[in-house]
Amino acid sequence: MTEERAGADRNRTGPAEGPAVTRAARVAAAVVTAVAVVTTEAVGGDGPLLTGIVPYALGLAALVPAAGRWPRAALLVSVQTVIAFRASGLSDVGWIWPATAAYFLVAAGGRPARGGARGRFGALVRRLPDGPAFAVGVGVFQVAFATDWELFVAGMSGRAVVAELGAETLWLALVLAAATAWRNGRDLRREEAAGRERAARERAAEARRRAEAERLQIARELHDVVAHTLTVVGVQLRVAVEALEDEPEEARAALKTAQEVRATAVTDLRSLIGVLREPGQDAAAGGGGTALAPERGLDGVGELVERVRAAGLDADVETTGDPAGVPAPVALAVYRIVQESLTNAVRHSGGTRVGVRLRYDAEAVRVEVADDGPARPAGGPARAGEGGGHGVAGMRERVTVLGGEFAAGPGEHGGYTVRAVLPVPS
């Protein structure tokens, strides 16, 4: 939240003012300023060297590093220094170029930072124009002052003034243009870096969303596989225990069914575990790259019904239409809905019969699973799994993700009915 607020502040005020160039570059510019001023004054000026030129050069040079933090103040003081030394006769060369470094640093900067000075002075600073505009304004004032001084105080001719100040004005324009170009390039690089950072954050957020969706999908699959398997295996083991002494063949058949259900569940669980592993991890672990089993589909509905029959319920399936055009996600959802509904019928219905109705058409797949268990008494507690629990919630979520409709509750003629309509993309 803090970063977003800071970003909004930057958008309202422009880039915050800060160091336009590195500290080493500012120190180098200070040295060049001092050397240039001393050399030029020594060669072409008439002012005193020790009492005028050296302090003048060192003063302007000292202001360059300060311009990294206070560029506008450094520029104003530099211009005032130039005007003071020229007006006092301690310097004879240059009105504009001695403050070149200060002009560049101001033009290359941005707006004053919002978190800088406070109070009335801070409000005044924040109302100042941005770097290039401020530098242009100061430059126009300095050129106008120099022109007035040379014409009316120094008594120079108009041609001489134009010759001297025209070259310096052109130099100032070149410095400001170079600083503005440098500033635009810097801002462009910052925007590109910010764009890359935003894109990285968006990719990370998308990856987190996908991971959460995958975890939810895995949780649903685990619930469906484990709940169905444990229910059917538990029923078969109970049958086997009861029939072990009197009807050993029936006990053997029950154990065989439990073993088959267990083998199918193990295959499904391996598929789910494979989703959690990195590619090639099975081979690295010595598993030889075990191939994952295909997802369950409509062909497995009949097997589910057979398991329920083996568990002791009278179960049947009625199919209308052609399932050939049903896409894999819809087919898997149908399989899991039937699986969960049959599991609930075995565990909770208390009835003797359950029916599965599947109708396929060009627009949708309609699923209905109804049992004949006792209806919920008026005002009584809901049957286990009705209106809550992970099973019904998981079925509802599957259907919702695919854009379908889902309903589960007491049937019209008693028992419990699960209905789902899953659209088939055209």
CSV table of C-alpha atoms in Angstrom, one decimal:
chain,number,residue,atom,x,y,z
A,1,MET,CA,0.0,0.0,0.0
A,2,THR,CA,2.8,2.4,0.8
A,3,GLU,CA,4.5,1.7,-2.6
A,4,GLU,CA,1.2,2.3,-4.4
A,5,ARG,CA,0.8,5.7,-2.5
A,6,ALA,CA,4.4,6.6,-3.3
A,7,GLY,CA,3.8,5.8,-7.0
A,8,ALA,CA,0.6,7.9,-7.0
A,9,ASP,CA,2.6,10.8,-5.5
A,10,ARG,CA,5.2,10.5,-8.2
A,11,ASN,CA,2.6,10.5,-10.9
A,12,ARG,CA,1.1,13.8,-9.5
A,13,THR,CA,4.3,15.7,-9.1
A,14,GLY,CA,6.7,14.2,-11.7
A,15,PRO,CA,10.0,12.6,-10.8
A,16,ALA,CA,11.3,13.6,-7.4
A,17,GLU,CA,14.3,15.9,-7.5
A,18,GLY,CA,17.5,14.1,-6.7
A,19,PRO,CA,21.1,13.7,-7.8
A,20,ALA,CA,21.2,14.1,-11.6
A,21,VAL,CA,24.6,12.5,-11.9
A,22,THR,CA,26.9,10.5,-9.6
A,23,ARG,CA,29.0,12.0,-6.9
A,24,ALA,CA,32.2,11.2,-8.8
A,25,ALA,CA,30.9,13.1,-11.8
A,26,ARG,CA,30.0,16.1,-9.7
A,27,VAL,CA,33.4,16.2,-8.2
A,28,ALA,CA,35.0,16.0,-11.7
A,29,ALA,CA,32.7,18.8,-12.8
A,30,ALA,CA,33.8,20.9,-9.8
A,31,VAL,CA,37.5,20.4,-10.7
A,32,VAL,CA,36.9,21.2,-14.4
A,33,THR,CA,35.0,24.4,-13.3
A,34,ALA,CA,37.8,25.6,-11.0
A,35,VAL,CA,40.5,24.9,-13.7
A,36,ALA,CA,38.5,26.5,-16.5
A,37,VAL,CA,37.7,29.6,-14.5
A,38,VAL,CA,41.3,30.1,-13.3
A,39,THR,CA,42.8,29.4,-16.7
A,40,THR,CA,40.4,31.6,-18.7
A,41,GLU,CA,40.8,34.5,-16.2
A,42,ALA,CA,44.6,34.1,-16.2
A,43,VAL,CA,44.8,34.2,-20.0
A,44,GLY,CA,42.2,36.7,-21.0
A,45,GLY,CA,41.2,38.6,-17.8
A,46,ASP,CA,42.6,41.6,-16.0
A,47,GLY,CA,41.3,40.8,-12.5
A,48,PRO,CA,43.6,40.1,-9.5
A,49,LEU,CA,44.5,36.4,-9.5
A,50,LEU,CA,44.9,35.6,-5.8
A,51,THR,CA,42.4,38.1,-4.3
A,52,GLY,CA,39.8,37.6,-7.0
A,53,ILE,CA,40.1,34.7,-9.5
A,54,VAL,CA,41.1,31.9,-7.2
A,55,PRO,CA,38.4,32.5,-4.5
A,56,TYR,CA,36.0,33.0,-7.4
A,57,ALA,CA,36.9,29.7,-9.0
A,58,LEU,CA,37.0,27.8,-5.7
A,59,GLY,CA,33.6,29.2,-4.7
A,60,LEU,CA,31.9,28.1,-8.0
A,61,ALA,CA,33.6,24.7,-7.8
A,62,ALA,CA,32.4,24.2,-4.2
A,63,LEU,CA,28.8,24.8,-5.3
A,64,VAL,CA,28.8,22.0,-7.8
A,65,PRO,CA,28.8,19.1,-5.3
A,66,ALA,CA,26.2,20.9,-3.3
A,67,ALA,CA,24.0,21.0,-6.4
A,68,GLY,CA,23.6,17.2,-6.1
A,69,ARG,CA,21.2,17.8,-3.1
A,70,TRP,CA,20.1,21.4,-3.5
A,71,PRO,CA,20.4,22.1,-7.3
A,72,ARG,CA,18.2,25.2,-7.4
A,73,ALA,CA,19.8,26.8,-4.5
A,74,ALA,CA,23.3,26.0,-5.9
A,75,LEU,CA,22.3,27.5,-9.3
A,76,LEU,CA,21.0,30.7,-7.7
A,77,VAL,CA,24.1,31.1,-5.5
A,78,SER,CA,26.3,30.4,-8.5
A,79,VAL,CA,24.6,33.0,-10.7
A,80,GLN,CA,24.8,35.6,-7.8
A,81,THR,CA,28.5,34.8,-7.4
A,82,VAL,CA,29.1,35.4,-11.1
A,83,ILE,CA,27.2,38.7,-11.0
A,84,ALA,CA,28.9,39.8,-7.9
A,85,PHE,CA,32.4,39.2,-9.2
A,86,ARG,CA,31.7,40.7,-12.6
A,87,ALA,CA,30.1,43.8,-11.1
A,88,SER,CA,32.9,44.3,-8.6
A,89,GLY,CA,35.6,44.0,-11.4
A,90,LEU,CA,37.2,41.0,-9.8
A,91,SER,CA,36.4,39.0,-12.9
A,92,ASP,CA,36.4,40.0,-16.6
A,93,VAL,CA,35.6,36.8,-18.4
A,94,GLY,CA,32.2,35.1,-18.8
A,95,TRP,CA,28.7,35.8,-17.6
A,96,ILE,CA,27.1,32.3,-18.2
A,97,TRP,CA,29.6,29.6,-18.7
A,98,PRO,CA,31.2,29.7,-15.2
A,99,ALA,CA,27.9,28.3,-13.9
A,100,THR,CA,27.7,25.6,-16.6
A,101,ALA,CA,27.7,22.7,-14.1
A,102,ALA,CA,25.0,24.2,-11.9
A,103,TYR,CA,22.8,24.8,-15.0
A,104,PHE,CA,23.3,21.3,-16.2
A,105,LEU,CA,22.4,19.7,-12.8
A,106,VAL,CA,19.2,21.7,-12.5
A,107,ALA,CA,18.0,21.0,-16.0
A,108,ALA,CA,18.8,17.3,-15.6
A,109,GLY,CA,16.8,17.1,-12.3
A,110,GLY,CA,13.1,16.9,-11.7
A,111,ARG,CA,10.6,18.5,-9.4
A,112,PRO,CA,11.3,19.2,-5.8
A,113,ALA,CA,10.7,16.1,-3.6
A,114,ARG,CA,7.4,16.1,-1.7
A,115,GLY,CA,9.2,14.9,1.5
A,116,GLY,CA,11.7,17.8,1.5
A,117,ALA,CA,11.3,21.1,3.3
A,118,ARG,CA,8.2,21.7,5.3
A,119,GLY,CA,6.1,24.7,6.3
A,120,ARG,CA,5.8,27.8,4.2
A,121,PHE,CA,9.3,27.5,2.7
A,122,GLY,CA,8.6,23.9,1.8
A,123,ALA,CA,5.3,24.9,0.1
A,124,LEU,CA,7.2,27.6,-1.8
A,125,VAL,CA,9.8,25.1,-2.9
A,126,ARG,CA,7.2,22.6,-4.1
A,127,ARG,CA,5.6,25.3,-6.2
A,128,LEU,CA,8.8,25.9,-8.2
A,129,PRO,CA,8.8,24.7,-11.8
A,130,ASP,CA,10.6,21.6,-12.8
A,131,GLY,CA,14.3,21.5,-13.6
A,132,PRO,CA,14.5,22.7,-17.2
A,133,ALA,CA,11.9,25.4,-16.8
A,134,PHE,CA,13.7,26.7,-13.7
A,135,ALA,CA,17.1,26.7,-15.4
A,136,VAL,CA,15.6,28.6,-18.5
A,137,GLY,CA,14.1,31.2,-16.2
A,138,VAL,CA,17.3,31.8,-14.3
A,139,GLY,CA,19.3,31.9,-17.6
A,140,VAL,CA,16.9,34.5,-19.1
A,141,PHE,CA,17.3,36.6,-16.0
A,142,GLN,CA,21.1,36.3,-16.1
A,143,VAL,CA,21.4,37.2,-19.8
A,144,ALA,CA,19.0,40.2,-19.3
A,145,PHE,CA,21.0,41.4,-16.3
A,146,ALA,CA,24.3,41.0,-18.2
A,147,THR,CA,23.0,42.8,-21.2
A,148,ASP,CA,21.8,45.7,-19.1
A,149,TRP,CA,25.1,45.9,-17.2
A,150,GLU,CA,27.3,45.8,-20.3
A,151,LEU,CA,25.2,48.4,-22.1
A,152,PHE,CA,24.5,50.9,-19.4
A,153,VAL,CA,27.2,50.4,-16.8
A,154,ALA,CA,30.2,49.2,-18.7
A,155,GLY,CA,29.3,51.3,-21.7
A,156,MET,CA,29.9,48.6,-24.3
A,157,SER,CA,28.4,49.1,-27.8
A,158,GLY,CA,25.4,47.0,-28.9
A,159,ARG,CA,27.5,45.0,-31.4
A,160,ALA,CA,30.0,44.1,-28.8
A,161,VAL,CA,27.3,43.1,-26.3
A,162,VAL,CA,25.7,40.9,-29.0
A,163,ALA,CA,29.0,39.3,-29.9
A,164,GLU,CA,29.9,38.5,-26.3
A,165,LEU,CA,26.5,37.5,-24.9
A,166,GLY,CA,25.2,35.9,-28.1
A,167,ALA,CA,27.9,33.2,-27.8
A,168,GLU,CA,27.2,32.6,-24.2
A,169,THR,CA,23.4,32.5,-24.8
A,170,LEU,CA,24.1,29.8,-27.5
A,171,TRP,CA,26.3,27.9,-25.0
A,172,LEU,CA,23.5,28.0,-22.4
A,173,ALA,CA,21.0,26.7,-24.9
A,174,LEU,CA,23.3,23.8,-25.8
A,175,VAL,CA,23.9,23.0,-22.1
A,176,LEU,CA,20.2,23.0,-21.3
A,177,ALA,CA,19.4,20.9,-24.4
A,178,ALA,CA,22.0,18.3,-23.5
A,179,ALA,CA,20.8,18.2,-19.9
A,180,THR,CA,17.2,17.8,-21.0
A,181,ALA,CA,18.1,15.0,-23.4
A,182,TRP,CA,20.1,13.2,-20.6
A,183,ARG,CA,17.1,13.7,-18.2
A,184,ASN,CA,14.6,12.2,-20.7
A,185,GLY,CA,16.9,9.2,-21.3
A,186,ARG,CA,17.2,8.7,-17.6
A,187,ASP,CA,13.5,8.9,-17.1
A,188,LEU,CA,12.9,6.5,-19.9
A,189,ARG,CA,15.3,4.0,-18.4
A,190,ARG,CA,13.5,4.3,-15.1
A,191,GLU,CA,10.1,3.8,-16.7
A,192,GLU,CA,11.4,0.7,-18.5
A,193,ALA,CA,12.8,-0.7,-15.3
A,194,ALA,CA,9.6,0.1,-13.4
A,195,GLY,CA,7.7,-1.6,-16.3
A,196,ARG,CA,9.8,-4.7,-16.0
A,197,GLU,CA,9.3,-4.7,-12.2
A,198,ARG,CA,5.6,-4.4,-12.6
A,199,ALA,CA,5.6,-7.2,-15.2
A,200,ALA,CA,7.6,-9.4,-12.8
A,201,ARG,CA,5.2,-8.7,-10.0
A,202,GLU,CA,2.2,-9.5,-12.2
A,203,ARG,CA,3.9,-12.8,-13.4
A,204,ALA,CA,4.6,-13.7,-9.7
A,205,ALA,CA,1.0,-12.9,-8.8
A,206,GLU,CA,-0.3,-14.9,-11.7
A,207,ALA,CA,1.9,-17.8,-10.7
A,208,ARG,CA,0.6,-17.6,-7.2
A,209,ARG,CA,-3.0,-17.6,-8.5
A,210,ARG,CA,-2.3,-20.6,-10.7
A,211,ALA,CA,-0.6,-22.4,-7.8
A,212,GLU,CA,-3.6,-21.8,-5.6
A,213,ALA,CA,-5.9,-23.0,-8.3
A,214,GLU,CA,-3.8,-26.2,-8.8
A,215,ARG,CA,-3.8,-26.8,-5.0
A,216,LEU,CA,-7.5,-26.5,-4.9
A,217,GLN,CA,-7.9,-28.8,-7.9
A,218,ILE,CA,-5.6,-31.3,-6.2
A,219,ALA,CA,-7.6,-31.1,-3.0
A,220,ARG,CA,-10.8,-31.8,-4.8
A,221,GLU,CA,-9.2,-34.7,-6.6
A,222,LEU,CA,-7.8,-36.1,-3.4
A,223,HIS,CA,-11.1,-35.8,-1.7
A,224,ASP,CA,-13.0,-37.6,-4.5
A,225,VAL,CA,-10.4,-40.4,-4.8
A,226,VAL,CA,-9.9,-41.0,-1.1
A,227,ALA,CA,-13.5,-40.7,-0.1
A,228,HIS,CA,-14.8,-43.0,-2.8
A,229,THR,CA,-12.1,-45.5,-2.3
A,230,LEU,CA,-12.3,-45.8,1.4
A,231,THR,CA,-16.1,-46.0,1.3
A,232,VAL,CA,-16.2,-48.8,-1.2
A,233,VAL,CA,-13.2,-50.7,0.3
A,234,GLY,CA,-14.8,-50.3,3.8
A,235,VAL,CA,-18.1,-51.8,2.6
A,236,GLN,CA,-16.3,-54.7,0.8
A,237,LEU,CA,-14.2,-55.5,3.8
A,238,ARG,CA,-17.3,-55.5,6.0
A,239,VAL,CA,-19.0,-57.9,3.6
A,240,ALA,CA,-15.9,-60.1,3.5
A,241,VAL,CA,-15.7,-60.3,7.3
A,242,GLU,CA,-19.4,-61.2,7.6
A,243,ALA,CA,-19.2,-63.8,4.9
A,244,LEU,CA,-15.8,-65.2,5.6
A,245,GLU,CA,-17.0,-68.4,7.5
A,246,ASP,CA,-20.4,-69.1,5.9
A,247,GLU,CA,-19.8,-67.9,2.3
A,248,PRO,CA,-16.1,-67.9,1.5
A,249,GLU,CA,-16.7,-67.3,-2.3
A,250,GLU,CA,-18.7,-64.1,-1.5
A,251,ALA,CA,-15.9,-63.0,0.8
A,252,ARG,CA,-13.3,-63.7,-1.8
A,253,ALA,CA,-15.3,-61.6,-4.4
A,254,ALA,CA,-15.6,-58.8,-1.9
A,255,LEU,CA,-11.9,-58.8,-1.3
A,256,LYS,CA,-11.2,-58.9,-5.0
A,257,THR,CA,-13.4,-55.8,-5.5
A,258,ALA,CA,-11.7,-54.0,-2.7
A,259,GLN,CA,-8.3,-54.8,-4.2
A,260,GLU,CA,-9.4,-53.5,-7.7
A,261,VAL,CA,-10.7,-50.3,-6.2
A,262,ARG,CA,-7.5,-49.9,-4.2
A,263,ALA,CA,-5.4,-50.4,-7.4
A,264,THR,CA,-7.4,-47.8,-9.3
A,265,ALA,CA,-7.1,-45.3,-6.4
A,266,VAL,CA,-3.3,-45.8,-6.2
A,267,THR,CA,-3.1,-45.0,-9.9
A,268,ASP,CA,-5.1,-41.8,-9.5
A,269,LEU,CA,-3.0,-40.8,-6.5
A,270,ARG,CA,0.2,-41.3,-8.5
A,271,SER,CA,-1.2,-39.0,-11.1
A,272,LEU,CA,-2.0,-36.3,-8.5
A,273,ILE,CA,1.5,-36.7,-6.9
A,274,GLY,CA,3.1,-36.3,-10.3
A,275,VAL,CA,1.5,-32.9,-10.7
A,276,LEU,CA,3.3,-31.8,-7.6
A,277,ARG,CA,6.7,-32.9,-8.8
A,278,GLU,CA,9.1,-31.1,-11.1
A,279,PRO,CA,9.6,-32.7,-14.6
A,280,GLY,CA,12.1,-35.6,-14.4
A,281,GLN,CA,11.9,-35.9,-10.7
A,282,ASP,CA,10.6,-39.4,-10.8
A,283,ALA,CA,13.5,-40.5,-12.9
A,284,ALA,CA,16.0,-38.7,-10.6
A,285,ALA,CA,14.4,-40.5,-7.7
A,286,GLY,CA,14.9,-43.9,-9.3
A,287,GLY,CA,11.3,-44.3,-10.3
A,288,GLY,CA,12.2,-44.7,-14.0
A,289,GLY,CA,9.9,-41.8,-15.0
A,290,THR,CA,6.7,-43.6,-14.2
A,291,ALA,CA,4.0,-42.6,-16.8
A,292,LEU,CA,1.0,-40.9,-15.3
A,293,ALA,CA,-2.4,-42.5,-15.8
A,294,PRO,CA,-4.9,-40.5,-17.9
A,295,GLU,CA,-7.6,-38.6,-16.2
A,296,ARG,CA,-10.9,-40.4,-15.5
A,297,GLY,CA,-13.7,-39.7,-18.0
A,298,LEU,CA,-17.1,-40.9,-19.1
A,299,ASP,CA,-15.9,-44.4,-19.8
A,300,GLY,CA,-15.4,-44.9,-16.0
A,301,VAL,CA,-19.0,-44.1,-15.0
A,302,GLY,CA,-20.1,-47.7,-15.6
A,303,GLU,CA,-17.2,-49.0,-13.4
A,304,LEU,CA,-18.4,-46.6,-10.6
A,305,VAL,CA,-21.9,-48.1,-10.8
A,306,GLU,CA,-20.5,-51.6,-10.7
A,307,ARG,CA,-18.6,-50.8,-7.5
A,308,VAL,CA,-21.8,-49.4,-5.9
A,309,ARG,CA,-23.6,-52.6,-6.8
A,310,ALA,CA,-20.8,-54.6,-5.3
A,311,ALA,CA,-21.2,-52.5,-2.1
A,312,GLY,CA,-24.8,-53.7,-1.8
A,313,LEU,CA,-26.9,-51.0,-3.5
A,314,ASP,CA,-29.1,-51.6,-6.5
A,315,ALA,CA,-27.5,-49.1,-8.9
A,316,ASP,CA,-28.2,-48.4,-12.6
A,317,VAL,CA,-27.1,-45.9,-15.2
A,318,GLU,CA,-29.2,-44.5,-18.0
A,319,THR,CA,-27.4,-42.6,-20.9
A,320,THR,CA,-29.1,-40.5,-23.6
A,321,GLY,CA,-27.3,-39.0,-26.5
A,322,ASP,CA,-23.8,-39.2,-27.8
A,323,PRO,CA,-20.9,-38.4,-25.4
A,324,ALA,CA,-18.3,-38.3,-28.2
A,325,GLY,CA,-18.2,-34.5,-28.4
A,326,VAL,CA,-17.8,-33.9,-24.7
A,327,PRO,CA,-14.4,-32.2,-24.0
A,328,ALA,CA,-12.1,-33.6,-21.4
A,329,PRO,CA,-12.6,-31.0,-18.6
A,330,VAL,CA,-16.4,-31.6,-18.8
A,331,ALA,CA,-16.0,-35.4,-18.9
A,332,LEU,CA,-13.7,-35.3,-15.8
A,333,ALA,CA,-16.3,-33.1,-14.0
A,334,VAL,CA,-19.1,-35.5,-14.9
A,335,TYR,CA,-17.0,-38.5,-13.6
A,336,ARG,CA,-16.2,-36.8,-10.3
A,337,ILE,CA,-19.8,-35.6,-9.7
A,338,VAL,CA,-21.1,-39.2,-10.3
A,339,GLN,CA,-18.3,-40.6,-8.1
A,340,GLU,CA,-18.9,-38.2,-5.2
A,341,SER,CA,-22.7,-38.6,-5.4
A,342,LEU,CA,-22.5,-42.4,-5.4
A,343,THR,CA,-20.0,-42.3,-2.5
A,344,ASN,CA,-22.5,-40.2,-0.5
A,345,ALA,CA,-25.3,-42.6,-1.4
A,346,VAL,CA,-23.3,-45.6,-0.1
A,347,ARG,CA,-22.2,-43.7,3.1
A,348,HIS,CA,-25.2,-41.6,4.0
A,349,SER,CA,-28.4,-42.5,2.1
A,350,GLY,CA,-29.6,-45.4,4.1
A,351,GLY,CA,-31.5,-46.5,1.0
A,352,THR,CA,-31.4,-49.5,-1.3
A,353,ARG,CA,-31.3,-48.0,-4.8
A,354,VAL,CA,-29.5,-45.3,-6.6
A,355,GLY,CA,-29.8,-44.2,-10.2
A,356,VAL,CA,-27.5,-42.3,-12.5
A,357,ARG,CA,-29.0,-40.3,-15.5
A,358,LEU,CA,-26.7,-38.8,-18.1
A,359,ARG,CA,-28.1,-36.9,-21.0
A,360,TYR,CA,-25.8,-35.5,-23.8
A,361,ASP,CA,-26.8,-32.9,-26.3
A,362,ALA,CA,-25.0,-30.3,-28.4
A,363,GLU,CA,-25.3,-27.6,-25.7
A,364,ALA,CA,-24.8,-29.3,-22.4
A,365,VAL,CA,-24.3,-32.5,-20.4
A,366,ARG,CA,-27.0,-33.1,-17.8
A,367,VAL,CA,-26.2,-35.2,-14.8
A,368,GLU,CA,-28.7,-36.5,-12.2
A,369,VAL,CA,-27.9,-39.0,-9.4
A,370,ALA,CA,-30.8,-39.9,-7.1
A,371,ASP,CA,-31.2,-42.4,-4.3
A,372,ASP,CA,-34.3,-43.6,-2.4
A,373,GLY,CA,-33.0,-43.0,1.1
A,374,PRO,CA,-35.3,-41.6,3.8
A,375,ALA,CA,-36.2,-38.0,3.3
A,376,ARG,CA,-35.1,-35.4,5.8
A,377,PRO,CA,-37.8,-34.8,8.4
A,378,ALA,CA,-39.3,-31.4,8.5
A,379,GLY,CA,-37.2,-29.2,10.6
A,380,GLY,CA,-34.8,-32.0,11.2
A,381,PRO,CA,-31.0,-32.1,10.7
A,382,ALA,CA,-29.7,-32.2,7.2
A,383,ARG,CA,-28.3,-35.4,5.8
A,384,ALA,CA,-24.5,-35.7,6.0
A,385,GLY,CA,-23.1,-33.9,3.0
A,386,GLU,CA,-26.3,-31.9,2.2
A,387,GLY,CA,-25.6,-28.2,1.8
A,388,GLY,CA,-22.1,-28.4,3.2
A,389,GLY,CA,-19.1,-30.6,3.5
A,390,HIS,CA,-16.2,-30.7,1.1
A,391,GLY,CA,-17.9,-33.2,-1.2
A,392,VAL,CA,-20.9,-31.1,-2.2
A,393,ALA,CA,-18.8,-27.9,-2.1
A,394,GLY,CA,-16.3,-29.5,-4.4
A,395,MET,CA,-19.0,-30.6,-6.9
A,396,ARG,CA,-20.5,-27.2,-6.9
A,397,GLU,CA,-17.2,-25.5,-7.5
A,398,ARG,CA,-16.4,-27.8,-10.4
A,399,VAL,CA,-19.6,-27.0,-12.1
A,400,THR,CA,-19.3,-23.2,-11.4
A,401,VAL,CA,-15.8,-23.1,-12.9
A,402,LEU,CA,-17.1,-24.6,-16.1
A,403,GLY,CA,-20.0,-22.1,-16.2
A,404,GLY,CA,-22.7,-24.7,-15.3
A,405,GLU,CA,-25.6,-25.0,-12.8
A,406,PHE,CA,-25.6,-27.2,-9.8
A,407,ALA,CA,-28.2,-28.3,-7.2
A,408,ALA,CA,-28.2,-30.9,-4.4
A,409,GLY,CA,-30.9,-31.7,-1.9
A,410,PRO,CA,-34.0,-33.8,-1.1
A,411,GLY,CA,-35.7,-35.3,-4.1
A,412,GLU,CA,-39.3,-34.7,-5.1
A,413,HIS,CA,-40.2,-38.2,-4.1
A,414,GLY,CA,-37.9,-38.6,-1.1
A,415,GLY,CA,-34.2,-39.6,-1.1
A,416,TYR,CA,-31.4,-37.2,-2.1
A,417,THR,CA,-30.8,-35.9,-5.6
A,418,VAL,CA,-27.8,-34.2,-7.2
A,419,ARG,CA,-28.3,-32.4,-10.5
A,420,ALA,CA,-25.7,-30.6,-12.6
A,421,VAL,CA,-25.8,-29.0,-16.0
A,422,LEU,CA,-22.4,-28.6,-17.7
A,423,PRO,CA,-22.3,-26.5,-20.9
A,424,VAL,CA,-20.4,-28.0,-23.9
A,425,PRO,CA,-18.4,-25.3,-25.8
A,426,SER,CA,-19.4,-25.1,-29.4
